[in-house]
């Protein structure tokens, strides 16, 4: 009998909606296209990396590819979901131990397809997997987009803001402290202001 963890890790899951497909099968992700997205202005929180490093990152993450699949609309059994018929149009990546912790990052849908509900659907697929993790303690994400992303994740994933009130007048801090140290892979790291 397999555990939910091994099923998530070893058996890719697929969802379909009209001509679109979401899959956790990392072999479908076109690494060069993803790296091109990382190099673009819309993917402001990341930057491209050498393809072997990106390939390893993908293999060590729980990834969700969003694809346009025109052949899906005919619902025939011979529908081909190979790379040749799928157009890569969106992505989400989870850094996880598959048991107690999940960090959602790199959520992206091509700007030409935004506003069609595909991003909501993609994140709903992520949430569906999260809800199958019986020992999950916490899922996290970081966003600098207070106007769109914070309300979006509150609504779609039931995320809550983590508030930390630092120590004041000798009183203990309250809440979680979300901390970071930027390093070589962060956009702008090492640039002079």
PDB file of N, CA, C and O in Angstrom, residues 6-40:
ATOM      1  N   UNK A   6       4.271   9.043  -1.222  1.00  0.00           N
ATOM      2  CA  UNK A   6       4.891   8.374  -2.364  1.00  0.00           C
ATOM      3  C   UNK A   6       4.045   8.524  -3.615  1.00  0.00           C
ATOM      4  O   UNK A   6       4.570   8.607  -4.715  1.00  0.00           O
ATOM      5  N   UNK A   7       2.721   8.585  -3.458  1.00  0.00           N
ATOM      6  CA  UNK A   7       1.863   8.801  -4.628  1.00  0.00           C
ATOM      7  C   UNK A   7       2.126  10.172  -5.236  1.00  0.00           C
ATOM      8  O   UNK A   7       2.225  10.304  -6.453  1.00  0.00           O
ATOM      9  N   UNK A   8       2.229  11.205  -4.415  1.00  0.00           N
ATOM     10  CA  UNK A   8       2.493  12.558  -4.913  1.00  0.00           C
ATOM     11  C   UNK A   8       3.834  12.579  -5.639  1.00  0.00           C
ATOM     12  O   UNK A   8       3.966  13.155  -6.706  1.00  0.00           O
ATOM     13  N   UNK A   9       4.825  11.946  -5.057  1.00  0.00           N
ATOM     14  CA  UNK A   9       6.174  11.989  -5.585  1.00  0.00           C
ATOM     15  C   UNK A   9       6.354  11.123  -6.832  1.00  0.00           C
ATOM     16  O   UNK A   9       7.089  11.499  -7.738  1.00  0.00           O
ATOM     17  N   UNK A  10       5.706   9.973  -6.875  1.00  0.00           N
ATOM     18  CA  UNK A  10       5.992   8.984  -7.915  1.00  0.00           C
ATOM     19  C   UNK A  10       4.928   8.815  -8.986  1.00  0.00           C
ATOM     20  O   UNK A  10       5.175   8.153  -9.986  1.00  0.00           O
ATOM     21  N   UNK A  11       3.753   9.360  -8.780  1.00  0.00           N
ATOM     22  CA  UNK A  11       2.686   9.201  -9.757  1.00  0.00           C
ATOM     23  C   UNK A  11       2.177  10.573 -10.173  1.00  0.00           C
ATOM     24  O   UNK A  11       1.371  11.171  -9.464  1.00  0.00           O
ATOM     25  N   UNK A  12       2.653  11.068 -11.332  1.00  0.00           N
ATOM     26  CA  UNK A  12       2.206  12.391 -11.767  1.00  0.00           C
ATOM     27  C   UNK A  12       0.680  12.476 -11.834  1.00  0.00           C
ATOM     28  O   UNK A  12       0.004  11.521 -12.192  1.00  0.00           O
ATOM     29  N   UNK A  13       0.182  13.612 -11.434  1.00  0.00           N
ATOM     30  CA  UNK A  13      -1.261  13.860 -11.441  1.00  0.00           C
ATOM     31  C   UNK A  13      -1.557  14.852 -12.559  1.00  0.00           C
ATOM     32  O   UNK A  13      -0.764  15.741 -12.843  1.00  0.00           O
ATOM     33  N   UNK A  14      -2.718  14.688 -13.182  1.00  0.00           N
ATOM     34  CA  UNK A  14      -3.113  15.541 -14.296  1.00  0.00           C
ATOM     35  C   UNK A  14      -4.551  16.006 -14.107  1.00  0.00           C
ATOM     36  O   UNK A  14      -5.400  15.234 -13.655  1.00  0.00           O
ATOM     37  N   UNK A  15      -4.798  17.268 -14.440  1.00  0.00           N
ATOM     38  CA  UNK A  15      -6.137  17.849 -14.430  1.00  0.00           C
ATOM     39  C   UNK A  15      -6.373  18.430 -15.822  1.00  0.00           C
ATOM     40  O   UNK A  15      -5.438  18.935 -16.451  1.00  0.00           O
ATOM     41  N   UNK A  16      -7.595  18.394 -16.298  1.00  0.00           N
ATOM     42  CA  UNK A  16      -7.919  19.020 -17.578  1.00  0.00           C
ATOM     43  C   UNK A  16      -9.106  19.956 -17.415  1.00  0.00           C
ATOM     44  O   UNK A  16      -9.984  19.738 -16.575  1.00  0.00           O
ATOM     45  N   UNK A  17      -9.087  21.002 -18.238  1.00  0.00           N
ATOM     46  CA  UNK A  17     -10.171  21.994 -18.240  1.00  0.00           C
ATOM     47  C   UNK A  17     -10.224  22.546 -19.664  1.00  0.00           C
ATOM     48  O   UNK A  17      -9.360  23.337 -20.053  1.00  0.00           O
ATOM     49  N   UNK A  18     -11.197  22.089 -20.434  1.00  0.00           N
ATOM     50  CA  UNK A  18     -11.282  22.514 -21.827  1.00  0.00           C
ATOM     51  C   UNK A  18     -10.020  22.130 -22.577  1.00  0.00           C
ATOM     52  O   UNK A  18      -9.619  20.967 -22.565  1.00  0.00           O
ATOM     53  N   UNK A  19      -9.380  23.114 -23.179  1.00  0.00           N
ATOM     54  CA  UNK A  19      -8.152  22.865 -23.948  1.00  0.00           C
ATOM     55  C   UNK A  19      -6.887  23.001 -23.094  1.00  0.00           C
ATOM     56  O   UNK A  19      -5.789  23.079 -23.634  1.00  0.00           O
ATOM     57  N   UNK A  20      -7.036  23.029 -21.779  1.00  0.00           N
ATOM     58  CA  UNK A  20      -5.880  23.227 -20.909  1.00  0.00           C
ATOM     59  C   UNK A  20      -5.657  22.017 -20.025  1.00  0.00           C
ATOM     60  O   UNK A  20      -6.582  21.277 -19.697  1.00  0.00           O
ATOM     61  N   UNK A  21      -4.412  21.849 -19.662  1.00  0.00           N
ATOM     62  CA  UNK A  21      -3.983  20.705 -18.869  1.00  0.00           C
ATOM     63  C   UNK A  21      -3.019  21.204 -17.808  1.00  0.00           C
ATOM     64  O   UNK A  21      -2.160  22.048 -18.089  1.00  0.00           O
ATOM     65  N   UNK A  22      -3.148  20.707 -16.584  1.00  0.00           N
ATOM     66  CA  UNK A  22      -2.154  20.922 -15.534  1.00  0.00           C
ATOM     67  C   UNK A  22      -1.601  19.550 -15.211  1.00  0.00           C
ATOM     68  O   UNK A  22      -2.352  18.579 -15.074  1.00  0.00           O
ATOM     69  N   UNK A  23      -0.282  19.440 -15.112  1.00  0.00           N
ATOM     70  CA  UNK A  23       0.344  18.154 -14.803  1.00  0.00           C
ATOM     71  C   UNK A  23       1.525  18.341 -13.863  1.00  0.00           C
ATOM     72  O   UNK A  23       2.255  19.330 -13.954  1.00  0.00           O
ATOM     73  N   UNK A  24       1.715  17.366 -12.976  1.00  0.00           N
ATOM     74  CA  UNK A  24       2.893  17.354 -12.103  1.00  0.00           C
ATOM     75  C   UNK A  24       4.032  16.539 -12.724  1.00  0.00           C
ATOM     76  O   UNK A  24       5.045  16.303 -12.077  1.00  0.00           O
ATOM     77  N   UNK A  25       3.886  16.129 -13.969  1.00  0.00           N
ATOM     78  CA  UNK A  25       4.917  15.366 -14.672  1.00  0.00           C
ATOM     79  C   UNK A  25       6.027  16.323 -15.110  1.00  0.00           C
ATOM     80  O   UNK A  25       5.860  17.103 -16.048  1.00  0.00           O
ATOM     81  N   UNK A  26       7.164  16.266 -14.434  1.00  0.00           N
ATOM     82  CA  UNK A  26       8.259  17.205 -14.732  1.00  0.00           C
ATOM     83  C   UNK A  26       8.892  16.954 -16.090  1.00  0.00           C
ATOM     84  O   UNK A  26       9.533  17.850 -16.633  1.00  0.00           O
ATOM     85  N   UNK A  27       8.704  15.759 -16.656  1.00  0.00           N
ATOM     86  CA  UNK A  27       9.292  15.485 -17.972  1.00  0.00           C
ATOM     87  C   UNK A  27       8.624  16.317 -19.065  1.00  0.00           C
ATOM     88  O   UNK A  27       9.185  16.466 -20.156  1.00  0.00           O
ATOM     89  N   UNK A  28       7.462  16.872 -18.807  1.00  0.00           N
ATOM     90  CA  UNK A  28       6.765  17.704 -19.795  1.00  0.00           C
ATOM     91  C   UNK A  28       7.264  19.146 -19.807  1.00  0.00           C
ATOM     92  O   UNK A  28       7.005  19.884 -20.749  1.00  0.00           O
ATOM     93  N   UNK A  29       7.974  19.567 -18.769  1.00  0.00           N
ATOM     94  CA  UNK A  29       8.393  20.974 -18.645  1.00  0.00           C
ATOM     95  C   UNK A  29       9.562  21.259 -19.580  1.00  0.00           C
ATOM     96  O   UNK A  29      10.627  20.650 -19.445  1.00  0.00           O
ATOM     97  N   UNK A  30       9.382  22.183 -20.526  1.00  0.00           N
ATOM     98  CA  UNK A  30      10.492  22.557 -21.417  1.00  0.00           C
ATOM     99  C   UNK A  30      11.451  23.506 -20.678  1.00  0.00           C
ATOM    100  O   UNK A  30      11.135  24.671 -20.447  1.00  0.00           O
ATOM    101  N   UNK A  31      12.588  22.971 -20.301  1.00  0.00           N
ATOM    102  CA  UNK A  31      13.556  23.703 -19.476  1.00  0.00           C
ATOM    103  C   UNK A  31      13.980  25.018 -20.128  1.00  0.00           C
ATOM    104  O   UNK A  31      14.058  26.046 -19.450  1.00  0.00           O
ATOM    105  N   UNK A  32      14.244  25.006 -21.437  1.00  0.00           N
ATOM    106  CA  UNK A  32      14.678  26.245 -22.099  1.00  0.00           C
ATOM    107  C   UNK A  32      13.597  27.326 -22.026  1.00  0.00           C
ATOM    108  O   UNK A  32      13.896  28.485 -21.792  1.00  0.00           O
ATOM    109  N   UNK A  33      12.345  26.940 -22.219  1.00  0.00           N
ATOM    110  CA  UNK A  33      11.245  27.908 -22.149  1.00  0.00           C
ATOM    111  C   UNK A  33      11.131  28.478 -20.738  1.00  0.00           C
ATOM    112  O   UNK A  33      11.000  29.686 -20.558  1.00  0.00           O
ATOM    113  N   UNK A  34      11.202  27.606 -19.733  1.00  0.00           N
ATOM    114  CA  UNK A  34      11.120  28.068 -18.352  1.00  0.00           C
ATOM    115  C   UNK A  34      12.261  29.031 -18.039  1.00  0.00           C
ATOM    116  O   UNK A  34      12.056  30.078 -17.421  1.00  0.00           O
ATOM    117  N   UNK A  35      13.455  28.732 -18.514  1.00  0.00           N
ATOM    118  CA  UNK A  35      14.596  29.605 -18.271  1.00  0.00           C
ATOM    119  C   UNK A  35      14.414  30.951 -18.982  1.00  0.00           C
ATOM    120  O   UNK A  35      14.816  31.994 -18.459  1.00  0.00           O
ATOM    121  N   UNK A  36      13.793  30.928 -20.141  1.00  0.00           N
ATOM    122  CA  UNK A  36      13.484  32.171 -20.845  1.00  0.00           C
ATOM    123  C   UNK A  36      12.506  33.007 -20.025  1.00  0.00           C
ATOM    124  O   UNK A  36      12.647  34.229 -19.919  1.00  0.00           O
ATOM    125  N   UNK A  37      11.521  32.343 -19.424  1.00  0.00           N
ATOM    126  CA  UNK A  37      10.591  33.068 -18.551  1.00  0.00           C
ATOM    127  C   UNK A  37      11.339  33.674 -17.370  1.00  0.00           C
ATOM    128  O   UNK A  37      11.094  34.819 -16.992  1.00  0.00           O
ATOM    129  N   UNK A  38      12.244  32.899 -16.763  1.00  0.00           N
ATOM    130  CA  UNK A  38      13.020  33.405 -15.628  1.00  0.00           C
ATOM    131  C   UNK A  38      13.808  34.663 -16.015  1.00  0.00           C
ATOM    132  O   UNK A  38      14.064  35.514 -15.178  1.00  0.00           O
ATOM    133  N   UNK A  39      14.195  34.762 -17.280  1.00  0.00           N
ATOM    134  CA  UNK A  39      14.979  35.910 -17.746  1.00  0.00           C
ATOM    135  C   UNK A  39      14.105  37.136 -18.035  1.00  0.00           C
ATOM    136  O   UNK A  39      14.619  38.238 -18.184  1.00  0.00           O
ATOM    137  N   UNK A  40      12.791  36.955 -18.090  1.00  0.00           N
ATOM    138  CA  UNK A  40      11.889  38.041 -18.460  1.00  0.00           C
ATOM    139  C   UNK A  40      11.525  38.948 -17.294  1.00  0.00           C
ATOM    140  O   UNK A  40      11.646  38.581 -16.129  1.00  0.00           O
TER     141      UNK A  40
END
